[in-house]
Amino acid sequence: MKRLLIAASALFVGALHAQPSDVLTPEKLWELGRVSLDDVSADGQHVIYGVSSYELSENKGNRDLYVIPAEGGKVRKITAFEGSEYNSRIHPAGNKIGFLSRESGSTQLWEMNLDGSDKHQVSHIEGGVTGFEYAPSGDRVLFTKVVKLDQTVQDIYPDLPHADARIIDDLMYRHWDEWHDYSYSHIFVSDYEDGELTGELKDIMEGERFDAPLNPFGGIEQIAFSPNGYFIAYTSKKVSGKEYATSTDSDIYLYDVQGDKTTNLTDGMDGYDMEPVFSPNGQLIAWNSMETPGFESDRNRIFVMNLSGGDKRELTVGLDRDANHPHWSQDGETIYCLTGEQATYQLASINVETADFSMMTSGDHNYTSFGVTEKGLVASRMDMSTPTELFFVDKKGESAQITFTNEAMLKSLKMGNIEKRMIETTDGEQMLTWVIYPPNFDPKKKYPTLLYCQGGPQSAVSQFFSYRWNFQLMAANDYIIVAPNRRGLPSFGRKWNDEISGDWGGQAMEDYLSAIDAVAEEDFVDNDNLGAIGASYGGYSVYWLAGNHDKRFKTFISHCGLFNLESWYATTEELFFANQDIGGAYWEVKPNPSYKLHSPHLYVGNWDSPILVIHGEKDFRVPVGEGMQAFNAAQIQDIPSRFLYFPNEGHWVLSPQNGVLWHRVFFEWLDQWLKTDDMAAEATEEATETESEDSTN
């Protein structure tokens, strides 16, 4: 009998994790090349892009550069240094490519010919750089570089070289996944000629304890040269301490290179202002702007300013959607942008004179970045079944794929069907919900089904191809996934988007339950084996549902979720987000339903189903104590639970082997609680047959 049980257990584990060779696995996910667009030449002759590849066994990745014509053609690999190459730019003269590399030991500007030949180092800047851009005039270069301005403990007390501490007197001492390192990102400018820096490297923010671009996610897209190279427009939030933690008031600053003078172009505009871009003639500047102070998910508008007179106007008045990442057409008559449309992201155009807004593309896919050519756009595009590739989109919106980085692997994989359903909510609205089916779906069978809870909370369940929450990977493990665009998610108009603020545990939770209840009516859904999964606000949602699900779910998985809104408020860093979305501090006098009704910890006594808690130590947005509280509460109540703890990961899991571990534990947990009965029976039967054969032999 003991041999029988051991054999059954071994077969059971094998059955749970054995997958056909023609479906997606965590390991295959890391074999995919990750394509990202760098630059497009104005004539469309050259598109520079990168492909990041990963070695799972070595737990590291590498990015190389490639070049291809804008409308498709022969692909050439043009870099193969040991490290990664990035931030590549085509020189204004059109004959060189600049890029950043650590080949010399620190990150410096390098150049090469268009075919990748004659690579040589251009900059030798102490400490290296973090970004660069050519002036369109070709006679200047700007860099971003880290500048140390604050004192460490050792600076204050040099006789204590081994003291290991921080002295903190104000807020924003840590952000997302990093502690403040006593340094700031500044912009430097230098004269440039024929591949050499010919002038002084000047810090245009000298002495300022502010960052440009914005930390932690801003890049070179937040900085722009004027066409003549005389001006630099940049994004910065020039406040500090508590004000920095509670404000979204970034501004667009204009620096006069020759006059060494800086002007705030958006003074009095108190929300986010970002991503300035000059018109081709240099007379106008466009940028993204949010109106509401402190609201990071406000409607993103596009403004244009006449630099000679200073008057500015919004081009997106009355538009009930975001308009992101403005790019000028070469004739200066049109601004192209990205916009959300029914859980997808599309390309659009705006007539600068009339402000007429026109959709260019449609379909179940996401465009994520783009560059402008004479004939159209080169854009990155993905969908739930396909990682990012590049497409040429003409001015009529017709698209053609031009890169095929993952074509061979994708042809070898069978993907599940994706269905778009409109589900009625409890307040009579229609909610777009994606339903993803296993690759070998059989409607006569019953499948365990997962409710996916999206984070954000204002971040659409769009056609993203995720390397963590990958719906096709879940489906390949024989799960049906129900992914609703519940209240608060963008691309459905501002009313839908804004209804999440102050109501985290309200209508959004009803929306989740409406989605799973509607799909659970199907005969192929195993109602006895439903699970709920999610990260960040989605992890909060999982904790909340665990105490309010009325026996619907058999198990839960929460990644970096908010468990106790009071403890979270007092430990998170971006307080502007907390103030906007949950209504401010918990000690304020006014009644606040976020703390009295919507905090998941209030319902932990109702928990009755197994739960997997995942959290990273370096998550400062949702500090790790939230996960520890949830796990401890489950353990104290004898609820089957597991804590997957990553000491060196933040809000996301980024390293290859940690990523695979995440998926293995994720699916092991789901299989244990949602497939146990059927799989155990099959494993026992097979083990019995094996035991019988052994006895006969």
XYZ file of C-alpha atoms in Angstrom, residues 73-517:
445
model
C 12.727 44.135 -45.959
C 16.034 42.642 -44.964
C 16.838 42.641 -41.245
C 20.427 43.283 -40.201
C 21.845 42.696 -36.737
C 24.194 45.601 -36.091
C 25.487 45.080 -32.521
C 26.727 42.073 -30.584
C 28.630 43.471 -27.607
C 28.726 41.295 -24.507
C 26.360 43.690 -22.736
C 23.189 45.415 -23.886
C 22.936 48.309 -26.329
C 20.037 50.744 -26.055
C 18.771 54.314 -26.576
C 19.927 54.152 -30.200
C 19.386 57.231 -32.382
C 19.959 57.898 -36.056
C 22.282 60.857 -36.469
C 20.564 63.931 -38.003
C 22.868 63.625 -41.025
C 21.466 60.152 -41.589
C 24.848 58.441 -41.870
C 25.508 57.255 -38.304
C 23.766 55.565 -35.392
C 24.468 56.620 -31.826
C 23.760 54.256 -28.969
C 24.583 53.619 -25.320
C 26.735 50.721 -24.166
C 28.786 49.597 -21.165
C 31.406 48.021 -23.395
C 34.076 50.347 -21.940
C 33.130 49.614 -18.330
C 30.653 52.467 -17.831
C 27.655 53.521 -19.906
C 28.878 55.840 -22.677
C 27.788 57.130 -26.073
C 29.059 55.076 -29.001
C 28.582 55.512 -32.746
C 28.667 53.222 -35.766
C 27.836 53.218 -39.433
C 24.314 52.285 -40.503
C 25.457 48.753 -41.300
C 26.982 48.309 -37.832
C 30.594 48.784 -38.887
C 33.201 51.103 -37.359
C 31.918 51.105 -33.789
C 33.754 53.638 -31.660
C 33.302 55.331 -28.308
C 32.294 59.010 -28.418
C 31.909 60.055 -24.775
C 34.252 59.488 -21.844
C 32.102 61.008 -19.109
C 33.010 60.239 -15.523
C 30.442 57.971 -13.898
C 28.758 57.260 -17.231
C 25.419 58.468 -18.577
C 21.838 57.200 -18.494
C 20.420 58.657 -21.729
C 21.266 60.826 -24.736
C 19.774 62.696 -27.691
C 21.192 64.430 -30.769
C 20.100 67.971 -31.563
C 18.298 67.932 -34.963
C 20.805 70.588 -36.041
C 23.569 68.026 -35.543
C 25.865 70.332 -33.560
C 24.911 69.449 -29.983
C 24.240 66.395 -27.827
C 22.407 66.165 -24.521
C 22.939 63.516 -21.890
C 21.195 62.508 -18.704
C 23.522 61.708 -15.845
C 23.276 61.015 -12.112
C 24.635 63.796 -9.876
C 25.283 63.298 -6.153
C 24.067 66.283 -4.125
C 23.010 64.893 -0.736
C 25.198 63.718 2.123
C 25.547 60.128 3.248
C 26.220 59.133 6.857
C 29.904 58.822 5.946
C 29.925 62.353 4.510
C 28.531 63.683 7.796
C 30.610 61.442 10.061
C 33.786 60.513 8.141
C 35.232 58.822 11.254
C 32.470 56.149 10.997
C 33.264 54.537 7.641
C 31.485 51.293 8.541
C 28.297 52.833 9.918
C 25.324 51.334 8.084
C 22.325 53.645 8.452
C 20.300 56.428 6.892
C 19.377 59.728 8.491
C 15.976 60.732 7.124
C 14.266 64.073 7.692
C 11.602 64.152 4.971
C 9.408 61.983 2.738
C 10.075 60.166 -0.526
C 13.163 58.534 0.905
C 12.305 55.514 -1.220
C 10.340 55.099 -4.442
C 8.874 51.979 -6.071
C 11.850 49.649 -5.606
C 14.803 51.906 -4.722
C 15.938 53.961 -1.769
C 16.955 57.529 -2.492
C 20.679 57.241 -3.234
C 21.610 60.854 -2.440
C 21.686 61.590 -6.179
C 19.507 63.177 -8.858
C 19.170 62.781 -12.614
C 20.292 65.939 -14.430
C 20.511 66.991 -18.062
C 23.868 67.931 -19.550
C 24.562 69.481 -22.953
C 27.721 69.634 -25.039
C 28.757 70.868 -28.454
C 29.354 68.064 -30.925
C 31.058 67.723 -34.299
C 32.011 64.738 -36.458
C 31.652 62.132 -33.726
C 33.376 64.142 -30.997
C 32.227 66.182 -28.007
C 33.848 69.540 -28.686
C 32.660 71.710 -25.827
C 32.187 71.846 -22.092
C 29.722 69.336 -20.626
C 27.269 71.730 -18.969
C 24.754 70.745 -16.283
C 21.628 72.728 -17.160
C 20.142 71.971 -13.701
C 23.263 72.636 -11.673
C 22.676 72.459 -7.933
C 18.983 71.546 -8.261
C 17.747 68.671 -6.090
C 15.262 67.589 -8.733
C 15.154 64.898 -11.410
C 14.828 65.079 -15.165
C 13.449 62.846 -16.478
C 11.021 61.860 -13.710
C 11.929 58.943 -11.487
C 11.406 56.063 -11.578
C 9.982 55.399 -15.059
C 10.703 58.522 -17.114
C 13.086 58.232 -20.045
C 14.570 60.301 -22.822
C 11.046 60.775 -24.246
C 10.561 63.421 -21.528
C 13.306 65.607 -23.047
C 13.495 67.255 -26.483
C 15.799 69.504 -28.507
C 14.360 72.290 -30.629
C 15.030 71.804 -34.388
C 17.776 74.451 -34.370
C 19.388 73.043 -31.222
C 19.060 76.348 -29.345
C 16.525 75.103 -26.769
C 15.933 72.021 -24.644
C 12.439 71.262 -23.310
C 12.310 68.855 -20.403
C 9.990 67.351 -17.788
C 10.683 67.787 -14.080
C 8.735 67.903 -10.813
C 10.534 70.675 -8.957
C 9.205 70.090 -5.484
C 10.634 67.945 -2.695
C 9.850 66.074 0.500
C 6.214 65.782 1.551
C 5.135 68.002 -1.333
C 6.831 65.631 -3.777
C 5.052 62.668 -2.177
C 1.627 64.331 -2.410
C 1.909 66.157 -5.755
C 1.767 65.242 -9.436
C 2.722 68.768 -10.475
C 5.467 68.066 -12.997
C 6.119 70.872 -15.490
C 7.637 71.482 -18.901
C 10.751 73.632 -18.656
C 12.417 75.394 -21.579
C 16.174 75.879 -21.342
C 17.902 78.421 -23.577
C 21.255 76.830 -24.411
C 22.901 80.065 -25.515
C 21.391 82.326 -22.857
C 21.669 79.770 -20.010
C 18.118 80.579 -18.882
C 15.238 78.294 -17.854
C 11.506 79.110 -18.170
C 8.569 77.123 -16.776
C 6.123 76.798 -19.692
C 3.334 75.172 -17.658
C 3.341 77.257 -14.489
C -0.180 77.151 -13.031
C -1.001 73.787 -14.610
C -0.973 71.642 -11.477
C -1.285 68.070 -12.775
C 1.242 65.982 -14.688
C 2.788 67.761 -17.716
C 5.168 65.530 -19.655
C 6.738 64.533 -22.973
C 7.376 67.833 -24.789
C 7.898 67.679 -28.577
C 8.763 70.582 -30.880
C 7.021 71.118 -34.199
C 9.276 70.684 -37.261
C 9.592 74.475 -37.696
C 10.282 74.990 -33.993
C 7.476 77.496 -33.514
C 5.165 75.233 -31.508
C 5.609 72.742 -28.717
C 3.158 69.961 -27.816
C 2.974 67.881 -24.647
C 0.796 65.603 -22.522
C -1.074 67.215 -19.655
C -3.369 66.114 -16.824
C -5.641 68.672 -15.216
C -6.375 67.364 -11.716
C -3.631 67.820 -9.101
C -2.657 64.548 -7.437
C -4.586 62.323 -9.859
C -2.118 60.110 -11.710
C -4.881 58.514 -13.810
C -6.628 61.694 -14.915
C -7.502 62.173 -18.598
C -4.281 62.688 -20.535
C -4.751 65.665 -22.838
C -2.555 67.124 -25.588
C -1.689 70.811 -25.408
C 0.094 73.001 -27.944
C 1.895 76.275 -27.175
C 3.059 78.991 -29.555
C 6.568 79.711 -28.319
C 6.668 83.226 -29.705
C 3.554 84.429 -27.881
C 3.183 81.894 -25.085
C -0.505 81.201 -25.754
C -1.513 77.575 -25.356
C -4.575 75.531 -26.258
C -5.841 72.015 -25.735
C -6.287 69.951 -28.903
C -8.373 67.294 -27.167
C -11.229 69.348 -25.694
C -14.353 67.195 -25.335
C -12.480 63.955 -26.009
C -13.727 61.331 -23.552
C -10.504 59.337 -23.620
C -6.754 59.675 -23.167
C -4.479 60.925 -25.932
C -0.906 59.868 -25.184
C 2.624 60.302 -26.542
C 2.259 63.109 -29.125
C 4.415 62.975 -32.282
C 4.427 65.613 -35.036
C 3.983 64.800 -38.701
C 6.844 66.004 -40.869
C 4.772 68.835 -42.323
C 3.710 69.998 -38.850
C 0.003 69.828 -39.681
C -0.832 66.674 -37.703
C -0.074 65.235 -34.290
C -0.175 61.468 -33.963
C -0.922 59.815 -30.621
C -2.019 56.631 -28.857
C -5.497 56.262 -27.392
C -7.516 53.587 -25.599
C -10.578 52.119 -27.306
C -12.673 49.348 -25.737
C -9.778 47.552 -24.000
C -7.340 48.031 -26.877
C -4.784 50.737 -27.676
C -4.861 52.338 -31.109
C -3.142 54.994 -33.196
C -4.952 58.272 -33.807
C -4.297 61.640 -35.451
C -5.218 65.227 -34.591
C -5.353 68.103 -37.054
C -3.351 70.848 -35.349
C -5.322 73.721 -36.909
C -8.869 72.375 -36.462
C -8.279 69.953 -33.539
C -10.217 67.272 -35.446
C -9.509 63.890 -33.854
C -9.477 60.746 -36.028
C -8.903 57.098 -35.187
C -6.336 55.548 -37.525
C -6.411 51.890 -36.479
C -8.809 49.391 -34.944
C -8.817 45.736 -33.971
C -8.047 43.486 -31.016
C -4.448 44.521 -30.417
C -2.381 47.132 -28.589
C -0.087 49.659 -30.237
C 2.455 50.713 -27.615
C 5.030 53.044 -29.229
C 5.701 54.512 -32.652
C 7.871 56.722 -34.863
C 6.968 58.928 -37.830
C 8.168 58.650 -41.450
C 7.240 60.454 -44.668
C 4.719 57.784 -45.616
C 3.301 56.761 -42.257
C 4.204 55.325 -38.882
C 6.355 52.470 -37.619
C 4.725 51.093 -34.486
C 5.134 48.375 -31.864
C 2.116 46.089 -31.609
C 1.083 43.125 -29.478
C -1.963 41.076 -28.611
C -2.785 38.437 -26.015
C -1.393 35.670 -28.224
C 1.555 37.510 -29.785
C 4.482 39.346 -28.193
C 5.550 42.721 -29.554
C 6.575 43.030 -33.207
C 6.928 46.089 -35.447
C 4.334 47.164 -38.018
C 4.264 49.795 -40.740
C 1.015 51.779 -40.627
C 0.244 54.034 -43.578
C -1.638 57.314 -43.235
C -4.927 55.545 -43.947
C -4.357 53.222 -40.991
C -3.568 50.114 -43.034
C -0.915 48.017 -41.285
C 1.670 45.450 -42.345
C 3.970 43.472 -40.062
C 7.665 44.105 -40.774
C 9.486 42.113 -38.058
C 8.989 38.429 -37.340
C 11.328 37.846 -34.423
C 9.286 35.063 -32.823
C 7.623 33.624 -35.901
C 9.247 30.174 -35.698
C 8.361 29.575 -32.057
C 4.844 30.939 -32.402
C 4.179 28.612 -35.345
C 5.094 25.670 -33.111
C 2.676 26.698 -30.359
C -1.062 26.193 -30.161
C -2.868 29.167 -28.621
C -6.317 29.227 -27.075
C -9.257 31.102 -28.531
C -10.069 34.522 -27.073
C -13.687 35.604 -26.805
C -15.006 39.106 -26.172
C -18.189 39.129 -24.114
C -20.396 41.976 -22.938
C -21.695 41.152 -19.459
C -24.388 43.089 -17.626
C -23.347 44.498 -14.259
C -25.494 44.820 -11.155
C -26.216 48.478 -11.986
C -27.305 47.736 -15.539
C -24.102 48.647 -17.407
C -22.374 46.546 -20.064
C -18.858 45.350 -19.185
C -16.358 44.072 -21.748
C -14.912 40.790 -20.517
C -12.289 38.648 -22.203
C -12.675 34.878 -21.898
C -9.601 32.853 -22.819
C -9.968 29.126 -23.525
C -7.426 26.264 -23.347
C -5.669 25.468 -26.654
C -7.383 22.068 -26.909
C -10.707 23.237 -25.557
C -13.490 20.663 -25.579
C -16.945 22.123 -24.786
C -18.048 18.696 -23.529
C -15.525 18.819 -20.684
C -15.583 20.869 -17.497
C -12.649 23.189 -16.800
C -11.411 24.877 -13.652
C -11.826 28.607 -14.194
C -9.905 31.651 -12.974
C -11.235 35.135 -12.332
C -8.426 37.555 -13.212
C -8.447 40.747 -11.141
C -6.581 43.629 -12.792
C -4.283 46.024 -10.969
C -3.933 49.747 -11.375
C -6.616 50.271 -10.292
C -6.875 52.369 -13.486
C -5.149 50.076 -16.006
C -7.177 48.364 -18.728
C -7.397 44.618 -19.229
C -6.332 45.229 -22.787
C -4.678 43.084 -25.437
C -1.392 42.950 -23.535
C 1.063 40.081 -23.835
C 2.408 39.811 -20.305
C 5.456 37.886 -19.188
C 3.895 37.375 -15.775
C 0.096 37.435 -16.065
C 0.042 35.700 -19.422
C -3.441 34.471 -20.227
C -2.298 32.034 -22.911
C 0.113 30.443 -20.445
C -2.721 30.008 -17.944
C -4.926 28.554 -20.674
C -2.142 26.162 -21.704
C -2.436 24.695 -18.200
C -6.095 23.814 -18.939
C -7.730 26.768 -17.232
C -10.426 29.046 -18.577
C -9.663 32.672 -17.716
C -12.322 35.316 -17.140
C -10.773 38.810 -17.411
C -13.334 41.603 -16.878
C -12.777 45.300 -17.508
C -14.416 46.184 -14.227
C -15.194 49.683 -12.980
C -12.158 51.954 -12.980
C -10.462 50.649 -16.113
C -9.682 53.124 -18.921
C -10.717 53.100 -22.597
C -14.468 53.144 -21.802
C -14.908 56.846 -21.078
C -14.090 58.959 -18.058
C -17.194 58.112 -16.032
C -16.343 54.398 -16.046
C -12.690 55.166 -15.321
C -13.331 57.549 -12.420
C -15.917 55.440 -10.598
C -13.201 53.413 -8.861
C -11.797 56.338 -6.844
C -13.064 56.213 -3.269
C -15.017 53.028 -3.963
C -12.389 50.296 -4.127
C -14.522 47.690 -2.376
C -17.799 48.761 -3.963
C -19.051 48.462 -7.539
C -15.748 47.079 -8.833
C -16.196 44.016 -6.610
C -19.755 43.612 -7.861
C -18.401 43.779 -11.410
C -15.948 40.948 -10.723
C -18.725 38.751 -9.360
C -21.030 39.587 -12.276
C -18.317 38.429 -14.686
C -17.521 35.110 -12.996
C -21.193 34.351 -12.322
